[in-house]
Every structure is written in C-alpha cells, then in structure tokens.
CSV table of C-alpha atoms in Angstrom, one decimal:
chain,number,residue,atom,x,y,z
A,1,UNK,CA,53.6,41.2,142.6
A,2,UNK,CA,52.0,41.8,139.7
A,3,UNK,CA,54.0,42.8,136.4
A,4,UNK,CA,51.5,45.4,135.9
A,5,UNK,CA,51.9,46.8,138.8
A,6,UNK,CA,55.9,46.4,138.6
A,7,UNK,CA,56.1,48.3,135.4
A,8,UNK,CA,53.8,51.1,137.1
A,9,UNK,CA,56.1,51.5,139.8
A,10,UNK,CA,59.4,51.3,137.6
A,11,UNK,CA,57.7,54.5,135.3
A,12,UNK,CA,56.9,56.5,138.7
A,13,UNK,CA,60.0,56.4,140.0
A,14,UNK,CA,61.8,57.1,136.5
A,15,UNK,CA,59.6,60.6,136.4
A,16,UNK,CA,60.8,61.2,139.9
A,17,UNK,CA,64.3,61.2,138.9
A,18,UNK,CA,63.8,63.1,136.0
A,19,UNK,CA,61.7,65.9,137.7
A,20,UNK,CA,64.3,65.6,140.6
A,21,UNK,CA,67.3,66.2,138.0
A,22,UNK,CA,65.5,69.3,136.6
A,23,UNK,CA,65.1,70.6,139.6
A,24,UNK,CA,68.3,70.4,141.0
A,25,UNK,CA,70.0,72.2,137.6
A,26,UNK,CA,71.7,75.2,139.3
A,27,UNK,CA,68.6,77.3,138.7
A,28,UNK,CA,66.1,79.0,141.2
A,29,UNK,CA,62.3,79.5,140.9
A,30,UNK,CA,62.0,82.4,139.0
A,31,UNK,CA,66.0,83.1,138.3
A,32,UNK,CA,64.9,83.6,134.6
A,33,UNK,CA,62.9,86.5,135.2
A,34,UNK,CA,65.5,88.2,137.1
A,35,UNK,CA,66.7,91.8,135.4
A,36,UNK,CA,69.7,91.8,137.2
A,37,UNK,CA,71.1,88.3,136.2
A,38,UNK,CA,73.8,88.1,133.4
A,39,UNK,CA,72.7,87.7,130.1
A,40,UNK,CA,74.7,85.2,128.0
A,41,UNK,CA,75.1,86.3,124.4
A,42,UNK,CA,76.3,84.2,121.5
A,43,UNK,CA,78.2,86.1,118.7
A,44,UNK,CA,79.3,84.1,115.7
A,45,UNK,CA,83.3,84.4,115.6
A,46,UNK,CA,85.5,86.9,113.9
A,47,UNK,CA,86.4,86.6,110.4
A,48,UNK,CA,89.7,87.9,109.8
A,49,UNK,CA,90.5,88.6,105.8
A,50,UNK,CA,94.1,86.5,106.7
A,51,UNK,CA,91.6,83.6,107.6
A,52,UNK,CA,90.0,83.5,104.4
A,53,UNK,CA,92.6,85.3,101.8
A,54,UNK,CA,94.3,83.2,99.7
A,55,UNK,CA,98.0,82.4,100.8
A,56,UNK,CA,100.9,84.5,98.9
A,57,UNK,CA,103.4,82.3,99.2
A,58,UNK,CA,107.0,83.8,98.3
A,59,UNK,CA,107.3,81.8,95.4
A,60,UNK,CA,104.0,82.9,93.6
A,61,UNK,CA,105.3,86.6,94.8
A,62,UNK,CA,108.6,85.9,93.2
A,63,UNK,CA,106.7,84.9,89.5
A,64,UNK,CA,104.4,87.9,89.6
A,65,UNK,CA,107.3,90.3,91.0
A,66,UNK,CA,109.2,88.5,87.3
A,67,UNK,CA,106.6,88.5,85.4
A,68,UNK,CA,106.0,92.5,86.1
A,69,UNK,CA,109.6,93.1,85.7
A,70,UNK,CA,109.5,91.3,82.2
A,71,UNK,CA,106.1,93.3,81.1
A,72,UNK,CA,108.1,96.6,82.0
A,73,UNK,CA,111.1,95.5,79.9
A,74,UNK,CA,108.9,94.9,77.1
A,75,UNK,CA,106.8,97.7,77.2
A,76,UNK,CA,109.6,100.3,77.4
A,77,UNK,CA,111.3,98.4,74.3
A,78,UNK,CA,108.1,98.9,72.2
A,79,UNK,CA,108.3,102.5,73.4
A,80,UNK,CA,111.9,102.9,72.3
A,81,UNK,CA,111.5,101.4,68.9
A,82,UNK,CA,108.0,103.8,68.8
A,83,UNK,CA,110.1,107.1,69.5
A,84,UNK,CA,113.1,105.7,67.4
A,85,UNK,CA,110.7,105.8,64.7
A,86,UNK,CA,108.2,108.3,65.2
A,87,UNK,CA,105.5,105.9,65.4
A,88,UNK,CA,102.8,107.9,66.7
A,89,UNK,CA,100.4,105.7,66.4
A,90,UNK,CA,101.9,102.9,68.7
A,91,UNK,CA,103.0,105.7,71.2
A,92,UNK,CA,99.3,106.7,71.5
A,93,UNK,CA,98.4,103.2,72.1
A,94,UNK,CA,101.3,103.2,75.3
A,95,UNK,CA,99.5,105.8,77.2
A,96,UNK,CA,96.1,105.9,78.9
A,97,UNK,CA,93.9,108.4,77.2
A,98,UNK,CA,94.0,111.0,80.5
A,99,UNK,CA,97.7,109.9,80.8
A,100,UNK,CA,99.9,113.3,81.6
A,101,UNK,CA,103.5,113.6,80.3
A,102,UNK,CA,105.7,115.5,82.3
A,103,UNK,CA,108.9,116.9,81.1
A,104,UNK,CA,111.7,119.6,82.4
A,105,UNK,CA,109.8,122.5,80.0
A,106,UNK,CA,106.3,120.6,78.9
A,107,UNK,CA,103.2,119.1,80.3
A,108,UNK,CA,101.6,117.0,78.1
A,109,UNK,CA,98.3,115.9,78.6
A,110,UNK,CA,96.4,112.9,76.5
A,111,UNK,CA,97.6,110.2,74.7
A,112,UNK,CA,97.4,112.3,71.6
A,113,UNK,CA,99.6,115.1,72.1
A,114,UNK,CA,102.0,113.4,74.3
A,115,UNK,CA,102.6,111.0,71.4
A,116,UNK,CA,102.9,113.9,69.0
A,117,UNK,CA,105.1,115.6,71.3
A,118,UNK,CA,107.9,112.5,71.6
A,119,UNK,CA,107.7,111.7,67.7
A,120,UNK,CA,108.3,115.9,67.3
A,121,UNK,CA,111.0,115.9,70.0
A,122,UNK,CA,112.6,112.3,67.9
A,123,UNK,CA,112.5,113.7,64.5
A,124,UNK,CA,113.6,117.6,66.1
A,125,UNK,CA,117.1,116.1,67.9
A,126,UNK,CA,117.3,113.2,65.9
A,127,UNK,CA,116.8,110.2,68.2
A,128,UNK,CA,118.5,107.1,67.5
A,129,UNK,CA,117.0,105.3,71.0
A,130,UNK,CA,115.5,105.9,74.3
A,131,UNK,CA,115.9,103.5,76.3
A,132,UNK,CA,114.7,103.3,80.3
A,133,UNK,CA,116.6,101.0,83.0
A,134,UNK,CA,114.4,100.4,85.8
A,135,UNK,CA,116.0,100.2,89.4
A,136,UNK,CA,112.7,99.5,90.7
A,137,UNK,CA,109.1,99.2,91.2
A,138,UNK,CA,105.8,99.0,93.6
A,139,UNK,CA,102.8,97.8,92.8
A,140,UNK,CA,99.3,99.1,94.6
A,141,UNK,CA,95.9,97.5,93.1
A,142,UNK,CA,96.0,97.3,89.5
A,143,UNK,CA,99.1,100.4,89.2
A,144,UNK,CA,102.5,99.5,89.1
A,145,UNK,CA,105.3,103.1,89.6
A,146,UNK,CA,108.1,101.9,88.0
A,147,UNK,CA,111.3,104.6,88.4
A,148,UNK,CA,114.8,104.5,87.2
A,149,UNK,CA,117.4,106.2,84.7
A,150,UNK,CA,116.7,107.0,81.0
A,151,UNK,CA,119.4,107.5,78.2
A,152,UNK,CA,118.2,109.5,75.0
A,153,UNK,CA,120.8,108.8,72.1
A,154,UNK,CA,120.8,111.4,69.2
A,155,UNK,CA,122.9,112.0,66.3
A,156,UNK,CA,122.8,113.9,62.7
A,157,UNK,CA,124.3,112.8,60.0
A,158,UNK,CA,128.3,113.8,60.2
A,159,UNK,CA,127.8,115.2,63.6
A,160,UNK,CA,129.0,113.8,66.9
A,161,UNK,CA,126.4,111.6,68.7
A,162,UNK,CA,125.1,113.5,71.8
A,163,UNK,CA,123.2,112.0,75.1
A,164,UNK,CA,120.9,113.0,77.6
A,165,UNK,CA,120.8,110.8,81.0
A,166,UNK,CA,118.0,111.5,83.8
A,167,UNK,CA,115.5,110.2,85.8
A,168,UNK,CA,112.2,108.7,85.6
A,169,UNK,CA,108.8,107.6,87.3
A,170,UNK,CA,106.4,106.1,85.1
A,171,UNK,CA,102.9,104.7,86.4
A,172,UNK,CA,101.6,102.0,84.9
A,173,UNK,CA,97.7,100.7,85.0
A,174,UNK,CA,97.9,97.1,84.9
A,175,UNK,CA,95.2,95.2,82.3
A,176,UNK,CA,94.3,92.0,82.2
A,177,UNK,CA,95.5,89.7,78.7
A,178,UNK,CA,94.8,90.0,75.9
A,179,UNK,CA,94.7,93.9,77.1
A,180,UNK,CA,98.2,96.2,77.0
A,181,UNK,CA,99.2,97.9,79.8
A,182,UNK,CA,99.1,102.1,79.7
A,183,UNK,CA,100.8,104.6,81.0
A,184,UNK,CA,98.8,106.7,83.3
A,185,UNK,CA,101.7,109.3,84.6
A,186,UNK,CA,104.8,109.9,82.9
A,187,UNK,CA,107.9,112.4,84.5
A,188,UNK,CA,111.1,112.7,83.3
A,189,UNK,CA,114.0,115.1,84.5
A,190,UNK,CA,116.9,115.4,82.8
A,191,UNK,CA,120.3,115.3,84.5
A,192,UNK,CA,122.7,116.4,81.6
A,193,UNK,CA,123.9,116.4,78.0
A,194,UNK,CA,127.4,114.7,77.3
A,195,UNK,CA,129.0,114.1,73.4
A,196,UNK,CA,129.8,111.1,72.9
C-alpha cells in the first residue's frame, strides 16, 4: 500500500473519532436551545472582610489597649497641672472646639468657656489638684469613653484641706501623632465633700 494512501486513511479515521467523541458528549441535537433546561451560572466567590482584614492578634490588641491606657494617663495629668494652675490656654487646647462640659449645676459648651469655667472654679475653691483614675475604657472608630472616679483637692491658706470625689465619662477623639488628642464630651457628678 502506498504511504500516501496510508497517511490518508490514518487522517480519516482520526476525524471519525473526533466527530464521534463530540457527538457522544452527553448533549442532544438542539438541547442548547431548550428554555426549560438549567442554566449554569458562574458567580465569582464571596469576599468576606475576615478574609481580607488584617489579623488582630491579642498581642497587638494588648499594645494598643497599653498604649491608650498610657495616652489617658497622660492627658489627664496635663489637665490636672492645667486646672492646678489655671492655665487656660492649655485647657483650651484639651478640648475639641464643639466639646460640651457637663457638670452637677453647668453646661459648658466650647473649648473656650469650658476652659474659663475650670480655671474660675480652680482659682474660686482653691484647687490644689484634680486628678482622674480611670477604671476603664472602650474604644469605637477614632473615640475612646474613658469613665472612672475624680478627686478634686482644695485648700486656703490656714484652712483645712477639703475634697470632692465623683464620677466621670470623658470622650476622647483619637488624632493621629504629632496631633493631641481632645475631649469631645466631658460629665462629671459629684458624689460628696469630706475635710480632710
């Protein structure tokens, strides 16, 4: 036999198998047309925010749970020294400029007047120090409520040293360094007066 004729017969009956495997796919003349057969849709998958967040791992929530704990202890020792001196200039700097102080008698509203009103209430009663201890905080976006107890230590010269304890939530807009945190709500409620 010819090699011509070989390679011609090899080539026919390669496209016979082909057309043969095509046509025994699964599929029916005309199945594709059909209205009533299932359609098959392809969705990309779901992309859950916990696939592509960034892990908080308890240790990195332990060092920003400090480091917000350390920024509060600083802040409020600023503020003490600010009242302790009426310093109204840093006190203005400690609040947000639509900050609101809220006291047992006053609502002070601006970072103005609500400084102005601590360094009047300091020099009026004589404050020696005001000093906050937080028992603890939460932290939502970029605002951290810190609440706890507040001591308020007064005393005139050749008088007995008087005290005022109470409560207190403070909110706290977080900024970035080099930019200071403010205080965007301020409330505090007096619980009593003792002499020392």
């Amino acid at each position: 036999m010819d090699t011509a004729l070989r390679r011609g017969m090899a080539l026919a009956a390669l496209i016979l198998a082909v057309s043969a495997c095509i046509n025994n796919s699964g599929s029916t003349p005309g199945a594709k047309d059909d209205p009533n057969k299932p359609a098959v849709v392809k969705v990309p998958p779901i992309v859950l925010a916990s696939d592509t967040a960034k892990p908080d791992t308890m240790q990195q929530h332990r060092m920003k749970m400090d480091a917000i704990r350390l920024k509060l202890a600083e802040n409020y020792a600023v503020m003490n020294a600010a009242i302790s001196h009426h310093d109204t200039r840093m006190l203005s700097v400690m609040y947000a400029p639509d900050a609101q102080l809220t006291t047992s008698d006053s609502l002070f509203k601006g970072a103005r007047p609500i400084a102005i009103g601590l360094a009047q209430l300091s020099a009026a009663r004589s404050v020696r120090s005001f000093s906050r201890q937080s028992s603890g905080f939460a932290v939502a976006d970029s605002i951290v409520t810190d609440s706890g107890s507040y001591v308020i230590l007064s005393q005139r010269t050749g008088a007995d040293s008087l005290f005022e304890r109470g409560k207190y939530v403070t909110a706290w807009r977080m900024h970035g360094d080099p930019l200071a945190w403010a205080i965007h709500r301020d409330h505090l409620v007096p619980v009593a007066k003792h002499k020392k």
